[in-house]
Amino acid sequence: MLFPEGVAIDGRRGSVEPSTDKYIKRLSDLRGLFRDEAALDRAIAKGDAIAYEVIDYRKSESDLAFGTTIMMPGKVGDEYFMTRGHFHARRECGEAYYTQSGEGLLLLQSRQGEVRTVEMRPGVCAFIPPDWAHRSINTGSGKLVFVWFCATDASHDYGAIREKGMRRLVVERNGKPALVDNPNFA
Ligand SMILES: [Fe+2]
């Protein structure tokens, strides 16, 4: 039987107490995502920095799960650090991303290939409709921390984005984030 509890989330550090699971993605886990592969190789050789960390509060007997994603600042070539991006395997499941600190862009793409962005900054809770792929991008100079809420069994489908990429890229142009077409989009 499950019992209620309060979970302490630190909006600056992204810590979740208590948590049930966590994982870390380093740049070497993100091969194939960035356009400039030589820049990625150099960054990996220089120490293979952590790109982001995900901390879960997830109980399999409950329909609702939540947790944090903590994204480090950085770029590979002119592309900002990003998450892999995914659809949900259960297509009827949406999600919410509530930004706590930092700044970024949430890049979304429908099954039909329509692209939208939602600004990520403290106080903005992004609504992710069902069946839109989503990728978050840290465009700031500090950590980007957000809390996510999702169906426990929504399940990630990374395949489509891994194989085709997303239609648009977020790159730095004159010191600012800019959305450009992805020349490699299949
Ligand atoms: Fe998701």
mmCIF file of C-alpha atoms and ligand atoms in Angstrom:
data_model
loop_
_atom_site.group_PDB
_atom_site.id
_atom_site.type_symbol
_atom_site.label_atom_id
_atom_site.label_comp_id
_atom_site.label_asym_id
_atom_site.label_seq_id
_atom_site.Cartn_x
_atom_site.Cartn_y
_atom_site.Cartn_z
ATOM 1 C CA MET A 1 0.000 0.000 0.000
ATOM 2 C CA LEU A 2 1.230 3.494 -0.817
ATOM 3 C CA PHE A 3 1.293 6.258 1.741
ATOM 4 C CA PRO A 4 1.286 10.017 1.191
ATOM 5 C CA GLU A 5 4.480 11.940 1.725
ATOM 6 C CA GLY A 6 6.027 15.320 1.143
ATOM 7 C CA VAL A 7 8.903 15.391 -1.308
ATOM 8 C CA ALA A 8 11.426 18.210 -0.956
ATOM 9 C CA ILE A 9 12.511 19.642 -4.292
ATOM 10 C CA ASP A 10 15.252 22.236 -4.402
ATOM 11 C CA GLY A 11 14.576 24.451 -7.396
ATOM 12 C CA ARG A 12 18.202 25.620 -7.650
ATOM 13 C CA ARG A 13 20.012 22.319 -7.283
ATOM 14 C CA GLY A 14 17.192 20.103 -8.534
ATOM 15 C CA SER A 15 17.529 17.648 -5.665
ATOM 16 C CA VAL A 16 14.522 15.422 -4.861
ATOM 17 C CA GLU A 17 14.248 14.027 -1.338
ATOM 18 C CA PRO A 18 13.257 11.245 -1.127
ATOM 19 C CA SER A 19 13.792 10.016 -4.671
ATOM 20 C CA THR A 20 13.401 6.576 -6.227
ATOM 21 C CA ASP A 21 15.887 6.642 -9.093
ATOM 22 C CA LYS A 22 18.277 8.812 -11.016
ATOM 23 C CA TYR A 23 20.494 8.784 -14.069
ATOM 24 C CA ILE A 24 23.176 10.941 -15.600
ATOM 25 C CA LYS A 25 23.824 11.601 -19.275
ATOM 26 C CA ARG A 26 27.297 12.655 -20.321
ATOM 27 C CA LEU A 27 28.218 14.098 -23.689
ATOM 28 C CA SER A 28 29.407 10.667 -24.808
ATOM 29 C CA ASP A 29 25.848 9.381 -24.252
ATOM 30 C CA LEU A 30 24.565 11.967 -26.712
ATOM 31 C CA ARG A 31 26.469 10.917 -29.827
ATOM 32 C CA GLY A 32 24.468 11.476 -32.978
ATOM 33 C CA LEU A 33 22.539 14.398 -31.513
ATOM 34 C CA PHE A 34 24.845 17.278 -32.287
ATOM 35 C CA ARG A 35 25.577 18.483 -35.787
ATOM 36 C CA ASP A 36 29.281 19.154 -35.154
ATOM 37 C CA GLU A 37 30.646 15.680 -34.430
ATOM 38 C CA ALA A 38 34.274 16.860 -34.352
ATOM 39 C CA ALA A 39 33.386 19.391 -31.645
ATOM 40 C CA LEU A 40 31.639 16.634 -29.724
ATOM 41 C CA ASP A 41 34.703 14.388 -29.963
ATOM 42 C CA ARG A 42 36.898 17.201 -28.656
ATOM 43 C CA ALA A 43 34.522 17.868 -25.741
ATOM 44 C CA ILE A 44 34.424 14.170 -24.842
ATOM 45 C CA ALA A 45 38.233 13.986 -24.968
ATOM 46 C CA LYS A 46 38.408 17.039 -22.706
ATOM 47 C CA GLY A 47 36.576 15.302 -19.860
ATOM 48 C CA ASP A 48 33.189 14.130 -21.120
ATOM 49 C CA ALA A 49 31.134 16.622 -19.110
ATOM 50 C CA ILE A 50 27.756 15.798 -17.626
ATOM 51 C CA ALA A 51 25.051 17.242 -19.879
ATOM 52 C CA TYR A 52 22.087 16.514 -17.636
ATOM 53 C CA GLU A 53 20.769 14.485 -14.762
ATOM 54 C CA VAL A 54 17.250 13.182 -14.128
ATOM 55 C CA ILE A 55 15.926 12.380 -10.664
ATOM 56 C CA ASP A 56 12.652 10.467 -10.297
ATOM 57 C CA TYR A 57 9.970 10.062 -7.716
ATOM 58 C CA ARG A 58 8.139 7.150 -9.286
ATOM 59 C CA LYS A 59 5.969 4.477 -7.688
ATOM 60 C CA SER A 60 4.841 1.774 -10.070
ATOM 61 C CA GLU A 61 1.530 1.367 -8.218
ATOM 62 C CA SER A 62 0.625 5.024 -8.847
ATOM 63 C CA ASP A 63 -0.523 6.605 -12.123
ATOM 64 C CA LEU A 64 1.448 9.821 -11.540
ATOM 65 C CA ALA A 65 5.214 10.301 -11.395
ATOM 66 C CA PHE A 66 7.345 13.400 -11.096
ATOM 67 C CA GLY A 67 10.930 14.451 -10.722
ATOM 68 C CA THR A 68 13.524 16.920 -11.855
ATOM 69 C CA THR A 69 15.857 17.403 -14.765
ATOM 70 C CA ILE A 70 19.043 19.334 -14.112
ATOM 71 C CA MET A 71 20.733 20.561 -17.279
ATOM 72 C CA MET A 72 24.266 21.899 -17.318
ATOM 73 C CA PRO A 73 25.180 24.938 -19.417
ATOM 74 C CA GLY A 74 27.402 24.430 -22.417
ATOM 75 C CA LYS A 75 27.623 24.080 -26.160
ATOM 76 C CA VAL A 76 28.908 21.585 -28.686
ATOM 77 C CA GLY A 77 30.049 23.736 -31.581
ATOM 78 C CA ASP A 78 27.289 26.354 -31.715
ATOM 79 C CA GLU A 79 24.553 24.034 -30.392
ATOM 80 C CA TYR A 80 23.506 24.278 -26.775
ATOM 81 C CA PHE A 81 23.434 21.236 -24.515
ATOM 82 C CA MET A 82 20.138 19.426 -24.999
ATOM 83 C CA THR A 83 18.278 16.332 -23.889
ATOM 84 C CA ARG A 84 17.854 13.420 -26.288
ATOM 85 C CA GLY A 85 14.216 14.232 -27.008
ATOM 86 C CA HIS A 86 11.404 11.701 -27.068
ATOM 87 C CA PHE A 87 7.828 10.866 -27.797
ATOM 88 C CA HIS A 88 5.910 8.906 -25.197
ATOM 89 C CA ALA A 89 5.363 5.273 -26.077
ATOM 90 C CA ARG A 90 1.838 5.685 -24.732
ATOM 91 C CA ARG A 91 0.732 8.308 -27.206
ATOM 92 C CA GLU A 92 -2.168 9.581 -25.129
ATOM 93 C CA CYS A 93 0.162 10.790 -22.357
ATOM 94 C CA GLY A 94 1.118 14.454 -22.083
ATOM 95 C CA GLU A 95 3.484 16.008 -19.594
ATOM 96 C CA ALA A 96 4.196 19.268 -17.772
ATOM 97 C CA TYR A 97 7.629 20.909 -17.336
ATOM 98 C CA TYR A 98 7.716 23.511 -14.596
ATOM 99 C CA THR A 99 10.936 25.521 -14.765
ATOM 100 C CA GLN A 100 12.496 26.372 -11.422
ATOM 101 C CA SER A 101 15.756 28.080 -12.343
ATOM 102 C CA GLY A 102 17.842 28.971 -15.357
ATOM 103 C CA GLU A 103 16.700 29.627 -18.884
ATOM 104 C CA GLY A 104 16.109 27.479 -21.875
ATOM 105 C CA LEU A 105 13.865 26.486 -24.710
ATOM 106 C CA LEU A 106 11.522 23.558 -24.941
ATOM 107 C CA LEU A 107 11.466 22.332 -28.540
ATOM 108 C CA LEU A 108 8.395 20.320 -29.529
ATOM 109 C CA GLN A 109 7.481 18.497 -32.696
ATOM 110 C CA SER A 110 4.198 16.833 -33.584
ATOM 111 C CA ARG A 111 3.945 13.505 -35.426
ATOM 112 C CA GLN A 112 3.060 15.528 -38.517
ATOM 113 C CA GLY A 113 6.322 17.458 -38.191
ATOM 114 C CA GLU A 114 4.931 20.716 -36.863
ATOM 115 C CA VAL A 115 7.433 22.534 -34.632
ATOM 116 C CA ARG A 116 6.757 24.752 -31.623
ATOM 117 C CA THR A 117 8.885 26.171 -28.837
ATOM 118 C CA VAL A 118 8.016 27.179 -25.296
ATOM 119 C CA GLU A 119 10.298 29.442 -23.338
ATOM 120 C CA MET A 120 11.679 27.872 -20.182
ATOM 121 C CA ARG A 121 12.189 30.280 -17.316
ATOM 122 C CA PRO A 122 11.248 30.307 -13.637
ATOM 123 C CA GLY A 123 7.502 30.476 -13.182
ATOM 124 C CA VAL A 124 6.593 29.039 -16.570
ATOM 125 C CA CYS A 125 4.965 25.632 -16.606
ATOM 126 C CA ALA A 126 5.102 24.219 -20.118
ATOM 127 C CA PHE A 127 2.174 22.111 -21.267
ATOM 128 C CA ILE A 128 3.287 19.257 -23.495
ATOM 129 C CA PRO A 129 0.271 17.824 -25.327
ATOM 130 C CA PRO A 130 0.042 14.095 -25.998
ATOM 131 C CA ASP A 131 2.016 12.846 -29.006
ATOM 132 C CA TRP A 132 4.388 15.799 -29.308
ATOM 133 C CA ALA A 133 8.092 14.964 -29.116
ATOM 134 C CA HIS A 134 9.898 17.177 -26.627
ATOM 135 C CA ARG A 135 13.503 18.170 -26.065
ATOM 136 C CA SER A 136 14.793 20.726 -23.606
ATOM 137 C CA ILE A 137 17.745 22.960 -24.336
ATOM 138 C CA ASN A 138 19.769 24.959 -21.847
ATOM 139 C CA THR A 139 20.386 28.329 -23.512
ATOM 140 C CA GLY A 140 21.584 30.059 -20.333
ATOM 141 C CA SER A 141 24.904 30.416 -18.556
ATOM 142 C CA GLY A 142 23.867 28.469 -15.431
ATOM 143 C CA LYS A 143 21.980 25.283 -14.656
ATOM 144 C CA LEU A 144 18.486 24.839 -16.058
ATOM 145 C CA VAL A 145 16.318 23.032 -13.509
ATOM 146 C CA PHE A 146 12.742 21.957 -14.108
ATOM 147 C CA VAL A 147 10.197 19.720 -12.436
ATOM 148 C CA TRP A 148 8.274 17.331 -14.673
ATOM 149 C CA PHE A 149 4.975 15.555 -14.036
ATOM 150 C CA CYS A 150 3.992 12.612 -16.166
ATOM 151 C CA ALA A 151 2.014 9.358 -16.224
ATOM 152 C CA THR A 152 4.111 6.681 -14.534
ATOM 153 C CA ASP A 153 3.826 4.326 -17.498
ATOM 154 C CA ALA A 154 4.021 6.935 -20.315
ATOM 155 C CA SER A 155 7.357 5.354 -21.258
ATOM 156 C CA HIS A 156 9.951 7.008 -23.490
ATOM 157 C CA ASP A 157 10.184 6.410 -27.208
ATOM 158 C CA TYR A 158 13.596 7.785 -28.250
ATOM 159 C CA GLY A 159 13.823 5.943 -31.564
ATOM 160 C CA ALA A 160 12.130 8.367 -33.960
ATOM 161 C CA ILE A 161 14.136 11.361 -32.774
ATOM 162 C CA ARG A 162 17.402 9.421 -32.617
ATOM 163 C CA GLU A 163 17.005 8.244 -36.207
ATOM 164 C CA LYS A 164 15.643 11.388 -37.846
ATOM 165 C CA GLY A 165 16.642 14.175 -35.496
ATOM 166 C CA MET A 166 14.316 17.109 -35.007
ATOM 167 C CA ARG A 167 13.337 19.484 -37.782
ATOM 168 C CA ARG A 168 14.917 22.496 -36.057
ATOM 169 C CA LEU A 169 18.111 23.128 -34.062
ATOM 170 C CA VAL A 170 18.792 25.685 -31.366
ATOM 171 C CA VAL A 171 22.156 27.365 -31.898
ATOM 172 C CA GLU A 172 23.958 30.423 -30.617
ATOM 173 C CA ARG A 173 23.990 33.352 -33.057
ATOM 174 C CA ASN A 174 25.605 36.624 -31.931
ATOM 175 C CA GLY A 175 25.442 35.522 -28.311
ATOM 176 C CA LYS A 176 21.743 34.642 -28.450
ATOM 177 C CA PRO A 177 19.766 31.465 -29.065
ATOM 178 C CA ALA A 178 18.356 31.106 -32.554
ATOM 179 C CA LEU A 179 16.182 28.453 -34.152
ATOM 180 C CA VAL A 180 17.534 27.161 -37.472
ATOM 181 C CA ASP A 181 16.597 24.355 -39.837
ATOM 182 C CA ASN A 182 18.350 21.055 -39.228
ATOM 183 C CA PRO A 183 20.155 20.234 -42.490
ATOM 184 C CA ASN A 184 20.342 16.569 -41.452
ATOM 185 C CA PHE A 185 16.653 16.120 -40.677
ATOM 186 C CA ALA A 186 15.608 12.948 -42.448
HETATM 187 FE FE FE B 1 8.393 13.121 -21.677
#
